[in-house]
């Protein structure tokens, strides 16, 4: 069924547009006010007609629509595609069978009275849905929060003073959230949530996934970050750090240009949210409330076809001829950068100055052309960069220039695309010295343009059969650097090093220039923007393939919202249901974990929970019950804690020691000849404890446990992996198992797990002729899964009509069939069972008395 919000927008296309043929009813007008969606017309309400089109559809959401707009002389708005827009170019990789809808802002401000008409025209003509943001709100959102706070922070600039990046302002953050909400409303107007894919782009819309996931729990949602993602030390200074992380995790797939950016994101998730990632068969995934959030690492490419079209233009040929004459006899070095503080323009100029100082023979022969594109942001920092750049150029030209020769040519006025292409073709070397940049596609464009074509070769007097050549000097801090293995990589802060790299690029042999160019051309031409988009869509489809099989519901408020996704058979344990089953049965087995199930993890209490002990005593007094506490703690602790529970069975150290009741002796479930392996494992653990601050060793009778809960999360996890490998190596011939758990690495005898306690209890009851007709097993972590597995498959040891309740704590993937939210709900449920036992005990004498009276009569 077409969603109601999707149907609303169809009327904007008069309900008859061929590309919106899924629904042909007359519908209400599009919503233009945030959060207000018109209802369907009465005549169309309630229809559940199937879709008539099976075409796959992608909704692409970005800050700006891929459109150009200008007013004609008669005052009418004219629109055309912006061929330079990445959002438009990526369409080539999605396939002809994928319908694309764009959502974003227009660069130009549209008067309120014209917005409805413009929205209708854009939808009908371009399949674009404009988000009209009030100017004051947009300024706070884009110029103040995005450009003055997020942008500097994501490029490693901390707001240590008001002049260094914007200080956090709550009103700007609220503007950011409000604009994201407007975008969410626009998506809701067009989406068919069961069918459509949504692809959100860049840091402007980082909380949008939360709004969409909240409205449609199973939305197929991808997000790609086009900027760097900073290290956790930088990111953690952001006051809304958790909100942004949780919002991104409401996506199904999160994309980054490089592994460094992805690694920083994963580190933030680990340090701030306690989430760990897994790599399986080449895919990286984060488990988040039952959902697997996939991580995609793939740098974006360029649209080669568009470049080749411009290369073929007569204007490009004419401009190239002009540049050939202008720079005849000289070698051109080229820089193309936006005028902002992170592009390193001044560092490049200083390196050029150093080159001319150290190599006087280059004076008069080498020219640096610096194209400075207009800044996207605005503020004091942009003005300072402009002033510094202009002053540096003036100083270098004054020192080394002469009549007919200026060593630096600064172009700070907007250029036509074909003019920029001509500069690429004429340049022997391209310089990118950004101090921090997301991707930067300038080197890719340069490589393709240097390949040229026959007409341009003729203009330059080159033999078309001669292999092409190019040289790149690239900052190691830009996203494209890892992809360009033939480039000369530099630290842009090291002026001498950059100057030396520039000299190397000039004197390298022709054959090497050709080899480097061929290597780069082969990579860039095969990893274009279509390849990138196609790969992202394939991974998004893979990440969403299980949506329909999972049971989903939302929890949390505001930006803390997230979706729980679980197996359809996994459900919350009803206290009424289990109490009812409890009352009907006569032979009950009760297996309970303690830490995390009946007492919170991390509790500093050194005694058992008084409430829990009272409930356990009530359950143990019922002759129909056999109750066991199954814990990882040592037997001394359990004896101290539960000394008042005489009929309670205890299993210590994950089942190695078992005691059926207070009067019985401790038994071992598995025979272990000796513990000589401890003499091997303990020194290894000591070594890692000394080198890992915050880690400890817990020595048990049957096991050794290395705990790194209070160590640095990244270092502790890294050390745990090393320790696991080390122990497995030195203990390879010993009868032990080495396992990792939540913040621990444990060595214990083979075969010891909580599952053997369940087997012990059920077999003991069976030998006594007590086939259990009621089994409940409660646990909270991975070690309890062994118990769940045993009781699920132990039908031979149970009554044919047995009721089995395997229950985990918290909503998470588990072998258990049921869950309860926390220890409070666990205790409330157990109290319900205890009350039922006490009620049955009180009723028993009355029943006996009635029998005696009946017999006397």
Tab-separated table of N, CA, C and O in Angstrom, residues 712-748:
chain	number	residue	atom	x	y	z
A	712	UNK	N	41.863	1.383	29.009
A	712	UNK	CA	41.451	2.117	27.818
A	712	UNK	C	40.749	1.146	26.859
A	712	UNK	O	41.286	0.067	26.579
A	713	UNK	N	39.545	1.481	26.371
A	713	UNK	CA	38.769	0.512	25.571
A	713	UNK	C	39.509	-0.010	24.343
A	713	UNK	O	39.523	-1.223	24.098
A	714	UNK	N	40.143	0.896	23.592
A	714	UNK	CA	40.834	0.462	22.374
A	714	UNK	C	42.078	-0.356	22.691
A	714	UNK	O	42.297	-1.429	22.124
A	715	UNK	N	42.885	0.159	23.618
A	715	UNK	CA	44.108	-0.549	23.965
A	715	UNK	C	43.786	-1.876	24.662
A	715	UNK	O	44.419	-2.906	24.395
A	716	UNK	N	42.778	-1.850	25.552
A	716	UNK	CA	42.386	-3.073	26.244
A	716	UNK	C	41.918	-4.140	25.280
A	716	UNK	O	42.281	-5.314	25.393
A	717	UNK	N	41.105	-3.736	24.296
A	717	UNK	CA	40.607	-4.682	23.302
A	717	UNK	C	41.754	-5.241	22.461
A	717	UNK	O	41.799	-6.445	22.165
A	718	UNK	N	42.685	-4.354	22.092
A	718	UNK	CA	43.848	-4.785	21.303
A	718	UNK	C	44.699	-5.770	22.098
A	718	UNK	O	45.102	-6.825	21.587
A	719	UNK	N	44.938	-5.456	23.367
A	719	UNK	CA	45.722	-6.338	24.221
A	719	UNK	C	45.020	-7.674	24.451
A	719	UNK	O	45.658	-8.729	24.538
A	720	UNK	N	43.683	-7.624	24.552
A	720	UNK	CA	42.923	-8.860	24.758
A	720	UNK	C	43.082	-9.808	23.573
A	720	UNK	O	43.214	-11.025	23.747
A	721	UNK	N	43.080	-9.247	22.359
A	721	UNK	CA	43.264	-10.086	21.172
A	721	UNK	C	44.659	-10.699	21.150
A	721	UNK	O	44.844	-11.877	20.815
A	722	UNK	N	45.646	-9.871	21.513
A	722	UNK	CA	47.017	-10.378	21.563
A	722	UNK	C	47.152	-11.463	22.634
A	722	UNK	O	47.790	-12.500	22.412
A	723	UNK	N	46.549	-11.209	23.804
A	723	UNK	CA	46.616	-12.185	24.897
A	723	UNK	C	45.930	-13.489	24.503
A	723	UNK	O	46.431	-14.582	24.803
A	724	UNK	N	44.799	-13.382	23.833
A	724	UNK	CA	44.077	-14.579	23.397
A	724	UNK	C	44.960	-15.428	22.484
A	724	UNK	O	45.080	-16.654	22.672
A	725	UNK	N	45.597	-14.774	21.510
A	725	UNK	CA	46.483	-15.503	20.598
A	725	UNK	C	47.682	-16.103	21.347
A	725	UNK	O	48.081	-17.248	21.092
A	726	UNK	N	48.237	-15.312	22.263
A	726	UNK	CA	49.401	-15.756	23.025
A	726	UNK	C	49.058	-16.994	23.861
A	726	UNK	O	49.793	-17.994	23.851
A	727	UNK	N	47.930	-16.934	24.579
A	727	UNK	CA	47.522	-18.049	25.436
A	727	UNK	C	47.181	-19.295	24.619
A	727	UNK	O	47.514	-20.415	25.007
A	728	UNK	N	46.480	-19.101	23.505
A	728	UNK	CA	46.143	-20.252	22.666
A	728	UNK	C	47.403	-20.946	22.158
A	728	UNK	O	47.448	-22.166	22.001
A	729	UNK	N	48.456	-20.143	21.922
A	729	UNK	CA	49.707	-20.701	21.429
A	729	UNK	C	50.423	-21.503	22.516
A	729	UNK	O	50.806	-22.657	22.307
A	730	UNK	N	50.579	-20.911	23.703
A	730	UNK	CA	51.356	-21.584	24.755
A	730	UNK	C	50.576	-22.715	25.431
A	730	UNK	O	51.173	-23.591	26.065
A	731	UNK	N	49.242	-22.683	25.297
A	731	UNK	CA	48.415	-23.714	25.942
A	731	UNK	C	47.835	-24.699	24.931
A	731	UNK	O	46.871	-25.404	25.232
A	732	UNK	N	48.426	-24.748	23.746
A	732	UNK	CA	47.869	-25.570	22.671
A	732	UNK	C	47.774	-27.038	23.047
A	732	UNK	O	46.858	-27.746	22.620
A	733	UNK	N	48.694	-27.533	23.870
A	733	UNK	CA	48.705	-28.951	24.233
A	733	UNK	C	48.105	-29.228	25.607
A	733	UNK	O	48.248	-30.322	26.143
A	734	UNK	N	47.446	-28.229	26.188
A	734	UNK	CA	46.835	-28.395	27.509
A	734	UNK	C	45.322	-28.607	27.371
A	734	UNK	O	44.706	-28.089	26.425
A	735	UNK	N	44.710	-29.339	28.323
A	735	UNK	CA	43.258	-29.621	28.248
A	735	UNK	C	42.416	-28.446	28.740
A	735	UNK	O	41.640	-28.565	29.688
A	736	UNK	N	42.604	-27.287	28.123
A	736	UNK	CA	41.891	-26.079	28.541
A	736	UNK	C	41.300	-25.383	27.327
A	736	UNK	O	41.700	-25.644	26.190
A	737	UNK	N	40.364	-24.496	27.578
A	737	UNK	CA	39.818	-23.630	26.523
A	737	UNK	C	40.122	-22.184	26.882
A	737	UNK	O	40.060	-21.801	28.053
A	738	UNK	N	40.485	-21.417	25.881
A	738	UNK	CA	40.772	-19.990	26.068
A	738	UNK	C	39.684	-19.219	25.328
A	738	UNK	O	39.532	-19.366	24.113
A	739	UNK	N	38.915	-18.420	26.063
A	739	UNK	CA	37.793	-17.703	25.453
A	739	UNK	C	37.803	-16.242	25.865
A	739	UNK	O	38.268	-15.891	26.945
A	740	UNK	N	37.293	-15.410	24.976
A	740	UNK	CA	37.131	-13.992	25.294
A	740	UNK	C	35.661	-13.709	25.540
A	740	UNK	O	34.779	-14.319	24.923
A	741	UNK	N	35.398	-12.800	26.450
A	741	UNK	CA	34.031	-12.382	26.755
A	741	UNK	C	33.981	-10.881	26.886
A	741	UNK	O	34.869	-10.169	26.397
A	742	UNK	N	32.974	-10.361	27.560
A	742	UNK	CA	32.823	-8.922	27.734
A	742	UNK	C	33.910	-8.415	28.676
A	742	UNK	O	33.871	-8.653	29.878
A	743	UNK	N	34.926	-7.777	28.118
A	743	UNK	CA	36.054	-7.206	28.854
A	743	UNK	C	36.885	-8.250	29.589
A	743	UNK	O	37.562	-7.928	30.568
A	744	UNK	N	36.844	-9.504	29.164
A	744	UNK	CA	37.641	-10.534	29.824
A	744	UNK	C	38.269	-11.482	28.804
A	744	UNK	O	37.795	-11.611	27.675
A	745	UNK	N	39.363	-12.123	29.237
A	745	UNK	CA	39.913	-13.295	28.562
A	745	UNK	C	40.043	-14.365	29.644
A	745	UNK	O	40.661	-14.125	30.690
A	746	UNK	N	39.454	-15.523	29.416
A	746	UNK	CA	39.374	-16.551	30.459
A	746	UNK	C	39.995	-17.859	29.978
A	746	UNK	O	39.818	-18.264	28.824
A	747	UNK	N	40.726	-18.498	30.890
A	747	UNK	CA	41.264	-19.836	30.643
A	747	UNK	C	40.627	-20.775	31.663
A	747	UNK	O	40.691	-20.515	32.875
A	748	UNK	N	40.009	-21.852	31.202
A	748	UNK	CA	39.357	-22.805	32.105
A	748	UNK	C	39.428	-24.196	31.487
A	748	UNK	O	39.694	-24.347	30.285
